[in-house]
CSV table of C-alpha atoms in Angstrom, one decimal:
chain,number,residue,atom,x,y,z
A,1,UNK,CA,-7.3,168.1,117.0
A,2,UNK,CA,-8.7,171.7,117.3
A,3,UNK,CA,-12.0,170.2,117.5
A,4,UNK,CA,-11.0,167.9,120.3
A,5,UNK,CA,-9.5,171.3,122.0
A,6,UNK,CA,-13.0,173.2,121.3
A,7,UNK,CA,-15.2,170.7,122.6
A,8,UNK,CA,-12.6,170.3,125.9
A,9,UNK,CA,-12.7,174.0,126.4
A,10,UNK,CA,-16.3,173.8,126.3
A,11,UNK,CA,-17.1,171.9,129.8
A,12,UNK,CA,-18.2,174.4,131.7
A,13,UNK,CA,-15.3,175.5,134.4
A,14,UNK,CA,-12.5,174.2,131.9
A,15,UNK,CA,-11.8,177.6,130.5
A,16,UNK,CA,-11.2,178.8,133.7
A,17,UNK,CA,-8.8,175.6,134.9
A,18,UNK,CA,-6.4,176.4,131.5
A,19,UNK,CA,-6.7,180.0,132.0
A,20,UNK,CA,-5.3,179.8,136.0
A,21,UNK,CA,-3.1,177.4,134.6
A,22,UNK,CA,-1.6,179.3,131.9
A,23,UNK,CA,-1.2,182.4,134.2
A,24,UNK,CA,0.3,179.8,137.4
A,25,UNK,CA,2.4,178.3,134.5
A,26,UNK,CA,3.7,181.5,133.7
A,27,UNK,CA,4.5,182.2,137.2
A,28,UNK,CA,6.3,179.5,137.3
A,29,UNK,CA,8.2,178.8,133.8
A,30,UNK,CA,10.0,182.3,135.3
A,31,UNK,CA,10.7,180.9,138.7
A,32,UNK,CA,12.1,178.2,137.1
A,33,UNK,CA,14.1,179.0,134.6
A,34,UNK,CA,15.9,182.2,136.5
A,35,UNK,CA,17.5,179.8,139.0
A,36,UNK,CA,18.5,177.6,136.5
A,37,UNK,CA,20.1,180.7,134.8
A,38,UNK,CA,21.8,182.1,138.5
A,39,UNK,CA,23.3,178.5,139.2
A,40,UNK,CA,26.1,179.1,136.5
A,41,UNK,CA,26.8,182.7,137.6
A,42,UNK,CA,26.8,181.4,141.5
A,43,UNK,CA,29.0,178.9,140.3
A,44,UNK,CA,31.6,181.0,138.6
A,45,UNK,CA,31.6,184.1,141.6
A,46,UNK,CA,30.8,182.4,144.6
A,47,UNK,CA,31.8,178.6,143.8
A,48,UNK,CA,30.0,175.5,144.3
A,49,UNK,CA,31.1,175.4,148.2
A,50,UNK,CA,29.3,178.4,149.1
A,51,UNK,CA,26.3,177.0,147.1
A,52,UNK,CA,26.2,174.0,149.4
A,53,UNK,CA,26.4,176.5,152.1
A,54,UNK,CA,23.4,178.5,150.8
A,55,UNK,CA,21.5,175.4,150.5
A,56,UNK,CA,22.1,174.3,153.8
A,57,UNK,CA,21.2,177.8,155.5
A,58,UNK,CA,18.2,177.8,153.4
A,59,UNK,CA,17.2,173.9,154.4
A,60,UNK,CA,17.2,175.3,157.8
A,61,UNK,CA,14.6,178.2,157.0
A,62,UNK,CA,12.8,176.2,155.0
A,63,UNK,CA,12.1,174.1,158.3
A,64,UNK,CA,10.7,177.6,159.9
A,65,UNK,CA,8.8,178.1,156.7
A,66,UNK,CA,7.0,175.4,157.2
A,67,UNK,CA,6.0,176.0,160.7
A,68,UNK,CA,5.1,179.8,159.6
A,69,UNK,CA,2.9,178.6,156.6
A,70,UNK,CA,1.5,176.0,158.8
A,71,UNK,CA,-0.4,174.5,155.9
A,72,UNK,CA,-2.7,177.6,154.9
A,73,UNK,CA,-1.7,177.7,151.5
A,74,UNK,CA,-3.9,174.5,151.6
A,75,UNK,CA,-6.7,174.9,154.4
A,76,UNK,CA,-7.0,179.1,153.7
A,77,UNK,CA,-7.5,177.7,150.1
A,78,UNK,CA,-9.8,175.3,150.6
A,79,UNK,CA,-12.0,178.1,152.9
A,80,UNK,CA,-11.9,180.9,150.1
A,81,UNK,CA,-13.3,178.7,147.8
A,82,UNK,CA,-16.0,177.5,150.1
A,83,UNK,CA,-16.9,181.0,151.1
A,84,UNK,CA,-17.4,182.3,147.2
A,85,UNK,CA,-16.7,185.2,147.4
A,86,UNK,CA,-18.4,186.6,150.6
A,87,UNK,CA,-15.9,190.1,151.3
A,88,UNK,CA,-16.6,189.4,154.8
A,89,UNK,CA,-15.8,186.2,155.8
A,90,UNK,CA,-12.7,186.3,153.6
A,91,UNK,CA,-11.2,189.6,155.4
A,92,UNK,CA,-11.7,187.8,158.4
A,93,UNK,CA,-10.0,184.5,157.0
A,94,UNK,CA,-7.4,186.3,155.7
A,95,UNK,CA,-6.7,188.8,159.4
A,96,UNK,CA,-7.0,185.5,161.1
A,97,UNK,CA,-4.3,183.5,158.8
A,98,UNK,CA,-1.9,186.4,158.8
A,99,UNK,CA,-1.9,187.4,162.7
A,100,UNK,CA,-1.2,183.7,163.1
A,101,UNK,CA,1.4,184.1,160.6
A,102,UNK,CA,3.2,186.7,161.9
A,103,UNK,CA,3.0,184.9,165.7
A,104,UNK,CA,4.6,181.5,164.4
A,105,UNK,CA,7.5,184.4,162.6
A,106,UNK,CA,8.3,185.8,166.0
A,107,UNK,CA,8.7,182.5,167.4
A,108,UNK,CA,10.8,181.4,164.5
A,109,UNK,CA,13.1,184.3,165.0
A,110,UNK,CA,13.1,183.3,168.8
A,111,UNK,CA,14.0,179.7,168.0
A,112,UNK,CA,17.0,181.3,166.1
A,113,UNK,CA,18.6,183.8,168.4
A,114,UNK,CA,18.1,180.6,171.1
A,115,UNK,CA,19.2,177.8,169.1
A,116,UNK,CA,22.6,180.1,168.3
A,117,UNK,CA,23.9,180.2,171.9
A,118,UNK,CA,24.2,176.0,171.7
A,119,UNK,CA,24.7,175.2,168.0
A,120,UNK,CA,28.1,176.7,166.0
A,121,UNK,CA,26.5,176.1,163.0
A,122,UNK,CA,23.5,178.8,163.5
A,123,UNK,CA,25.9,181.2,165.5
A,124,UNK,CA,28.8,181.1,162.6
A,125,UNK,CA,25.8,181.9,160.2
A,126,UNK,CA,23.5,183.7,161.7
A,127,UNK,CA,23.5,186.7,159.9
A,128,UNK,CA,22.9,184.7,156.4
A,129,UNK,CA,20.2,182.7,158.1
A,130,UNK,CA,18.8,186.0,159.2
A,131,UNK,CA,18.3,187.4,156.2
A,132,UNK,CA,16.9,184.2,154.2
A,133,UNK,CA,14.5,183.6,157.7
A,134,UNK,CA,13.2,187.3,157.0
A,135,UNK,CA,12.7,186.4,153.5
A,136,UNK,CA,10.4,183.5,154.7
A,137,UNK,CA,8.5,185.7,156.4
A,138,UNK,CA,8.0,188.3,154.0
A,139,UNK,CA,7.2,185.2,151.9
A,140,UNK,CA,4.5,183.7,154.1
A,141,UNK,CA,2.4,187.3,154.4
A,142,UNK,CA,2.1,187.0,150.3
A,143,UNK,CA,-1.8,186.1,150.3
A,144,UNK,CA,-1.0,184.1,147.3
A,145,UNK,CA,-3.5,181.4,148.7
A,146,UNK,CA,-6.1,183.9,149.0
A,147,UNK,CA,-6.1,184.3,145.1
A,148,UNK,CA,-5.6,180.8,144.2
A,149,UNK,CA,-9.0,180.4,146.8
A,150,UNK,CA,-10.8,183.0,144.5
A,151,UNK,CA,-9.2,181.0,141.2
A,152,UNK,CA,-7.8,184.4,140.0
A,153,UNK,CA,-4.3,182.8,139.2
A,154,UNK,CA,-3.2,186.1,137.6
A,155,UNK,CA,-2.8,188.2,140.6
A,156,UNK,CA,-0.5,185.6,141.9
A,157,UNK,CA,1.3,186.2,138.4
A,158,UNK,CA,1.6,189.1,138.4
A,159,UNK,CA,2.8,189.6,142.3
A,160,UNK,CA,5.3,186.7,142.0
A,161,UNK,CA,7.0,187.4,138.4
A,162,UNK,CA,8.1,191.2,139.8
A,163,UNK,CA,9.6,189.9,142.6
A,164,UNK,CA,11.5,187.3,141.1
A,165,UNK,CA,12.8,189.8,138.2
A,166,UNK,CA,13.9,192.1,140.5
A,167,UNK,CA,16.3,189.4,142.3
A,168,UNK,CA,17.2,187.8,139.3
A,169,UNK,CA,18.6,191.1,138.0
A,170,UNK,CA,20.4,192.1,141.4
A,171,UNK,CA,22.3,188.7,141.8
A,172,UNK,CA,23.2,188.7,138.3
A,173,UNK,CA,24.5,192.4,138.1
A,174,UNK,CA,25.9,193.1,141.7
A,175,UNK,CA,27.3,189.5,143.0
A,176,UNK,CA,30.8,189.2,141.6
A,177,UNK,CA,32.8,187.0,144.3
A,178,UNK,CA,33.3,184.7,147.4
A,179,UNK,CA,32.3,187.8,149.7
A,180,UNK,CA,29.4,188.8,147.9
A,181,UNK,CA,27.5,185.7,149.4
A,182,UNK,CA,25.5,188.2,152.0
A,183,UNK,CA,23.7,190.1,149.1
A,184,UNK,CA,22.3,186.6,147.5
A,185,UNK,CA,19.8,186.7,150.5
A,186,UNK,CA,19.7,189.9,150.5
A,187,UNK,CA,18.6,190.4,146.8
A,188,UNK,CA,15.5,187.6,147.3
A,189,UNK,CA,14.6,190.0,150.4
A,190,UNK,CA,14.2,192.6,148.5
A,191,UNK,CA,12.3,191.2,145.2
A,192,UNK,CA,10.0,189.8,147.8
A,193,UNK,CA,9.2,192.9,149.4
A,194,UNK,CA,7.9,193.9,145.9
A,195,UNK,CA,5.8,191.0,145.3
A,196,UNK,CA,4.2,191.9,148.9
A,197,UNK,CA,3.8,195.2,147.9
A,198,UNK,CA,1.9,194.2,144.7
A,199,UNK,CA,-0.1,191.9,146.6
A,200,UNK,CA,-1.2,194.1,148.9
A,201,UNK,CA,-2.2,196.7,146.0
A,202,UNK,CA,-4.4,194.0,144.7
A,203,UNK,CA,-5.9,193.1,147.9
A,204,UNK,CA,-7.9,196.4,148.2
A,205,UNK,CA,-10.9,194.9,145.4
A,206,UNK,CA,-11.0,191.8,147.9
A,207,UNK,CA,-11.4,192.6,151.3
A,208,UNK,CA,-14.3,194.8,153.4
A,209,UNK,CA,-12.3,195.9,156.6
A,210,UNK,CA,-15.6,197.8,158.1
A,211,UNK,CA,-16.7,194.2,160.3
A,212,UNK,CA,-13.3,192.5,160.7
A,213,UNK,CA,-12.3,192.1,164.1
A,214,UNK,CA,-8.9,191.7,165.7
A,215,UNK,CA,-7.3,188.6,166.3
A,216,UNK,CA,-6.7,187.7,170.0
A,217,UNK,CA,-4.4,184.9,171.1
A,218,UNK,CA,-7.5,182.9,171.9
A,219,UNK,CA,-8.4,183.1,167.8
A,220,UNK,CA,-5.1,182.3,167.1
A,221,UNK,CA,-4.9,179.4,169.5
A,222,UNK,CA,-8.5,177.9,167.8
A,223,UNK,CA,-7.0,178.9,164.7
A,224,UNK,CA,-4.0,176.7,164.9
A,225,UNK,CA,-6.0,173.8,166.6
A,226,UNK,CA,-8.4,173.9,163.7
A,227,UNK,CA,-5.5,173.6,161.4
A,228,UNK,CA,-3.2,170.9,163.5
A,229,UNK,CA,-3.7,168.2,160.8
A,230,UNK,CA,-3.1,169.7,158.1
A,231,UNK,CA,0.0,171.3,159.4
A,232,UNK,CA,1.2,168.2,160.3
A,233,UNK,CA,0.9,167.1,156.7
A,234,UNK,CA,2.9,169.3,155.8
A,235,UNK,CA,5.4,169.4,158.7
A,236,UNK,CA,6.8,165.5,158.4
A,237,UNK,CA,7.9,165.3,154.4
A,238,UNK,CA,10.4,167.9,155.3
A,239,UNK,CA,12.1,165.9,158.5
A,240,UNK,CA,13.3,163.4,155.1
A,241,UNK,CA,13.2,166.1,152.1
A,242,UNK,CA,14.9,169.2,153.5
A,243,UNK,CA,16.7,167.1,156.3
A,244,UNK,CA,18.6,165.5,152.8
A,245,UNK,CA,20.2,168.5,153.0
A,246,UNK,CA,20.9,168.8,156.4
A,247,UNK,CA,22.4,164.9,156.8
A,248,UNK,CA,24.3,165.4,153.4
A,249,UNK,CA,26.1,168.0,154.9
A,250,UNK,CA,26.7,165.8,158.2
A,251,UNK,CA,28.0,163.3,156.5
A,252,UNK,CA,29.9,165.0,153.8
A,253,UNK,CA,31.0,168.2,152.2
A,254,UNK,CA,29.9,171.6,151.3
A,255,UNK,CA,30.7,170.7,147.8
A,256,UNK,CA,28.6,167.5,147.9
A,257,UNK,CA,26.1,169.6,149.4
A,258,UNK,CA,26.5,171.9,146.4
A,259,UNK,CA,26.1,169.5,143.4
A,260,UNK,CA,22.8,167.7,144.9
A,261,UNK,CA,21.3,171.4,145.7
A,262,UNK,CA,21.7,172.2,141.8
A,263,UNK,CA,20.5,168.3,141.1
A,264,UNK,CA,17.8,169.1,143.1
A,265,UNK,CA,16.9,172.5,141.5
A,266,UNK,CA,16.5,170.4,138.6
A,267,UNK,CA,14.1,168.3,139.5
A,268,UNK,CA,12.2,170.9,141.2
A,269,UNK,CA,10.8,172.2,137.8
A,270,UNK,CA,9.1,169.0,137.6
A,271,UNK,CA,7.7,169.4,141.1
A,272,UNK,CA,6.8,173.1,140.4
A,273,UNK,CA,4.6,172.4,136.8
A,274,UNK,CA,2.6,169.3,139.0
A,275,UNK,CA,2.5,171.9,141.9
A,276,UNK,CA,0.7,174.1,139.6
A,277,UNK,CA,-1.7,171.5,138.5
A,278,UNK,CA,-2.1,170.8,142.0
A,279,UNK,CA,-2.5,174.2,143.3
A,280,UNK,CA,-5.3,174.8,140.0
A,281,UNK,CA,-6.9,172.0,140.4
A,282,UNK,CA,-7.6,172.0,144.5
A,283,UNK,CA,-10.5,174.7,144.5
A,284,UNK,CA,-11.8,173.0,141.4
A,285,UNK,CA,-11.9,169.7,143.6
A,286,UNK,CA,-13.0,171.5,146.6
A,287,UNK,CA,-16.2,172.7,144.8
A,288,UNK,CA,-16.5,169.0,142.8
A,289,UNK,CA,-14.3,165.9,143.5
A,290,UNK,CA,-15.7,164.0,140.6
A,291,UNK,CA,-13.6,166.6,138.3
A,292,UNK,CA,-10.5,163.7,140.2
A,293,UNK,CA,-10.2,161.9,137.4
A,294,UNK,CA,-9.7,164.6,134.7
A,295,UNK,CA,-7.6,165.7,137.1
A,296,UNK,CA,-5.4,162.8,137.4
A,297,UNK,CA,-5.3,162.2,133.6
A,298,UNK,CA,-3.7,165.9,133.3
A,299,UNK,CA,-0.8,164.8,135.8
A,300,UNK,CA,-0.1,161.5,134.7
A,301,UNK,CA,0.3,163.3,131.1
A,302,UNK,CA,2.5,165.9,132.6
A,303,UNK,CA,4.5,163.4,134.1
A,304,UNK,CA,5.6,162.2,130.6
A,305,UNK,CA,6.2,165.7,129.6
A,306,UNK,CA,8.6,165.9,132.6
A,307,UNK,CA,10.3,162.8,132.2
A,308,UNK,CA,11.3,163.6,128.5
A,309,UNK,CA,12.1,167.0,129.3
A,310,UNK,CA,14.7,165.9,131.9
A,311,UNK,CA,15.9,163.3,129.9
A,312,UNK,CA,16.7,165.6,127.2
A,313,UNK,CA,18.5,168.7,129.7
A,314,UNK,CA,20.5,165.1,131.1
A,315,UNK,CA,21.9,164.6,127.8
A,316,UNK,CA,22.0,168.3,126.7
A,317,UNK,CA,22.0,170.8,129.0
A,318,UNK,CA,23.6,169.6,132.3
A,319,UNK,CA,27.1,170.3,131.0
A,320,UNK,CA,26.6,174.0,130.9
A,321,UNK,CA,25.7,174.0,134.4
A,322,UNK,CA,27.9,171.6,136.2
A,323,UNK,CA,31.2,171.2,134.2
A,324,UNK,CA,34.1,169.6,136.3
A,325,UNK,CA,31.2,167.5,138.1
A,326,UNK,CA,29.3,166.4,135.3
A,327,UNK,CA,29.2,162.6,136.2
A,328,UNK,CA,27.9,163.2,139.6
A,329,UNK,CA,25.3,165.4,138.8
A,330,UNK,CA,24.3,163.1,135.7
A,331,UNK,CA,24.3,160.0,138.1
A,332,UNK,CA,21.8,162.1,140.4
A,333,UNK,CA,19.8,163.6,137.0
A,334,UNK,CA,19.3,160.0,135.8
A,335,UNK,CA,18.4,158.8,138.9
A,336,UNK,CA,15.2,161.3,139.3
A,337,UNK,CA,14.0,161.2,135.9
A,338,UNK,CA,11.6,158.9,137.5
A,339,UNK,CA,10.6,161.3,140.5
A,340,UNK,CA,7.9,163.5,138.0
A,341,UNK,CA,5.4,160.1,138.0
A,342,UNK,CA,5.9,159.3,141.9
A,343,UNK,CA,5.8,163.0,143.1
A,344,UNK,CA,2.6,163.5,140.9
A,345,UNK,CA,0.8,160.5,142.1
A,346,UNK,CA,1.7,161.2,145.7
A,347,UNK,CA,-0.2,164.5,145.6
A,348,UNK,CA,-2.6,163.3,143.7
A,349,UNK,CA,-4.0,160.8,146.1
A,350,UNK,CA,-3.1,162.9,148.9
A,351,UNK,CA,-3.7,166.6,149.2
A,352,UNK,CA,-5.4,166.8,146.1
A,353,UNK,CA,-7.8,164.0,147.5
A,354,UNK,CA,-7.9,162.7,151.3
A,355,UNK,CA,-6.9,166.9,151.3
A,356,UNK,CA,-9.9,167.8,149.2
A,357,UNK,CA,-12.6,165.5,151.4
A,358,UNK,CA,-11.2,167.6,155.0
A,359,UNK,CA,-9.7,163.7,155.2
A,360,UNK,CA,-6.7,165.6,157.3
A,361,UNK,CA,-6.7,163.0,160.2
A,362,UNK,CA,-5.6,159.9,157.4
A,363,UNK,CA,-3.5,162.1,155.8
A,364,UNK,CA,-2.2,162.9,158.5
A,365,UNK,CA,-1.3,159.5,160.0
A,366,UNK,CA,0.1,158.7,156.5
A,367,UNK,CA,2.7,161.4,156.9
A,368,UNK,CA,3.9,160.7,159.9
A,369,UNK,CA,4.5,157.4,159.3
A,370,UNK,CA,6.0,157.7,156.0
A,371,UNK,CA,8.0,160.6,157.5
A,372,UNK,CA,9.5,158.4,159.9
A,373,UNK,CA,10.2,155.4,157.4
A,374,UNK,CA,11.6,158.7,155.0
A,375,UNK,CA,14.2,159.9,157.9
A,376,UNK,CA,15.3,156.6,158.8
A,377,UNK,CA,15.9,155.8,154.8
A,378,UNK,CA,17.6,159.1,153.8
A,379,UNK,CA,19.9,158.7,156.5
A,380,UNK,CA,21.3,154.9,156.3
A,381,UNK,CA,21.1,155.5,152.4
A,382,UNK,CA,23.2,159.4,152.9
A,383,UNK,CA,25.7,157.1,154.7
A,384,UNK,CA,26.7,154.7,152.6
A,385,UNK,CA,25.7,156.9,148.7
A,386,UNK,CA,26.0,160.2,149.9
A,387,UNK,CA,24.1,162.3,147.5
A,388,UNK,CA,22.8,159.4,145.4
A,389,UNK,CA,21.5,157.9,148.9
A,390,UNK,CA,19.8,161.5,150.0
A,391,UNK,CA,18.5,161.4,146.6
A,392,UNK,CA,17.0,157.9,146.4
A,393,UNK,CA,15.8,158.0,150.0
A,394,UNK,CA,13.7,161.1,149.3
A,395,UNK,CA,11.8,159.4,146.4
A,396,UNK,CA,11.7,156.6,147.8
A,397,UNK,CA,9.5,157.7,150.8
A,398,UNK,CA,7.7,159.5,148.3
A,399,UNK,CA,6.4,156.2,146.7
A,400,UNK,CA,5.3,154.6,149.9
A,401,UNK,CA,3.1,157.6,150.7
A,402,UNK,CA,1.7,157.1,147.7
A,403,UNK,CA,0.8,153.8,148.3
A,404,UNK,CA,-0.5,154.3,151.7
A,405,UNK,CA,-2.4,157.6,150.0
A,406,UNK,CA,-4.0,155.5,147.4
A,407,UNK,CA,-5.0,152.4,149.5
A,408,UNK,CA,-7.0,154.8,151.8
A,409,UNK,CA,-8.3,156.7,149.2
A,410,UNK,CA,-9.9,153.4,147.9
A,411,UNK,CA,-12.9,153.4,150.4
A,412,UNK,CA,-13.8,157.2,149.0
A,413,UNK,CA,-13.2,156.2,145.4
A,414,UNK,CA,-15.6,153.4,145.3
A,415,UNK,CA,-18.4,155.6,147.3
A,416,UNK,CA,-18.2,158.2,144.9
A,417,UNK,CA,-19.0,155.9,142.0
């Protein structure tokens, strides 16, 4: 076995896949497992009710996240890696990415102030939906892409560990009851402001300011343009996967709301540890798409990780989260023990390949359709199952964009042979 490991580790470029990977994983075993730990202490101070509340204000940013992020993480990714290390494209890149950043924020908060003169929801909430928008923001100017461009996973570490410590430690110390449900947002403000911080710190080593030039609307117009499919890619998943949220809400309770938020925390580890195999593996590809197959080896073995993992918190850990609705949240925690294999093979197929190959027109056509098909199944399904529908709607669309990922990728498979 330890020779097996040895003679993995030594293909060149592997040592530098587990050591991003280790460093990502770490990243993310944190941002993991703190949540998991808040959801009892939100539970007992705040209630489940308020949690469903949280979840919906934060499906609703998450929206403007997506419109903020526009789908650099993957495109500013892809152009880091392909510039290797040139200081002054990659100042440029990076002045570009974040001037259009902070435009698409400024409409965001615009959309907000707008949409609250005509919808009750956003004007009875405005205040918490201000604070977790300005978190998004302070969010999307994290260069974390910039890093994962340059494959130095540990700056992203690093940046995104303090932050997340620094939350973890306010909510649990300082939220004690129902009216303490302004500082959650609050306290992820603030932790994020220190990951910035960091990031900026580390930024300094990266970046030659002396022929960067300012960004005029015009850039930022051929900057978005460039970008459109991509964004788009991005965009339509969340009009099915955050809009569960949303139409669970519509169609029933806060508490509902509430039990398929903490559900879906769950099964966002699983997302998170393929994300990070994802996020690893994409500058990898970028550089060499034959490295696909090792690639999809190390998910689909993940995948079995994940679905054993979650079948053993199912059996022995959901209790000490959930309590008085255990045998909803273990009909929902059953129910996605299957999403690890789907989730990884949709990725897989699609950003990590038609993505990869600058294939963002396909992929881009796949989305929207399968965003459609997603909407109109997460909606009839929220109806009639409520969070068992939202649930099974969601990775059910997942499974058909696989499909549709894989059958086009089939042309590009065989002409890489």
């Amino acid at each position: 076995m330890k020779k097996k490991i040895v003679n993995f580790l030594k293909v060149p470029g592997r040592q530098k896949i587990l050591e991003n990977l280790l460093s990502l994983g770490f990243v993310k075993v944190v941002t993991m497992l703190l949540p998991l730990i808040i959801i009892p202490h939100l539970i007992k101070t705040i209630g489940l009710e308020l949690i469903g509340l949280l979840a919906i204000v934060t499906a609703i940013c998450a929206y403007l996240n997506t419109v903020i992020d526009y789908g650099f993480a993957y495109t500013g990714t892809r152009e880091v890696a392909k510039n290797n290390f040139n200081k002054v494209k990659n100042t440029q890149l990076l002045i570009d990415i974040t001037t259009c950043k902070l435009f698409l924020s400024f409409l965001s908060f615009f959309l907000i102030f707008l949409t609250s003169f005509f919808v009750e929801f956003i004007e009875k909430n405005i205040l918490l939906i201000l604070l977790s928008l300005l978190n998004i923001v302070i969010l999307s100017l994290c260069p974390s892409w910039f890093f994962q461009g340059l494959e130095d996973m540990k700056k992203i570490a690093i940046g995104e560990v303090i932050g997340k410590i620094i939350s973890f430690l306010l909510i649990i110390l300082i939220v004690k009851n129902e009216s303490d449900i302004y500082l959650v947002p609050t306290f992820y403000l603030i932790g994020q402001i220190f990951s910035l911080t960091v990031y900026l710190f580390f930024l300094s080593n990266y970046i030659d300011l002396s022929q960067a030039r300012i960004t005029g609307f015009n850039n930022i117009y051929l900057k978005l343009n460039k970008d459109w499919n991509m964004f788009i890619n991005i965009l339509f998943p969340n009009f099915y996967n955050i809009y569960s949220y949303l139409i669970l809400g519509f169609f029933g309770t806060l508490l509902h709301v509430g039990i398929y938020d903490v559900a879906r925390k769950v099964l966002n580890v699983s997302e998170q540890v393929l994300g990070i195999i994802s996020k690893v593996y994409f500058p990898v590809l970028a550089k060499n798409i034959n490295k696909f197959q090792e690639f999809l080896k190390v998910m689909i073995v993940s995948s079995i990780a994940l679905f054993i993992l979650q079948y053993l918190f199912t059996l022995y850990g959901a209790s000490y989260i959930f309590d008085n609705n255990l045998d909803s949240a273990k009909q929902l925690m059953y129910i996605q023990m299957l999403a690890p294999f789907i989730y990884a093979l949709m990725i897989s197929y699609g950003i990590n390949y038609l993505g990869v190959l600058g294939e963002d027109k396909i992929l881009r056509n796949i989305t929207i359709i399968t965003s459609i098909i997603g909407f109109i199944a997460v909606t009839v399904l929220t109806y009639f199952y409520m969070a068992v529908g939202a649930l099974v709607g969601v990775m059910l669309t997942w499974f058909i964009r696989f499909v549709f990922c894989y059958l086009s990728s089939k042309d590009f498979l065989i002409s890489k042979a």
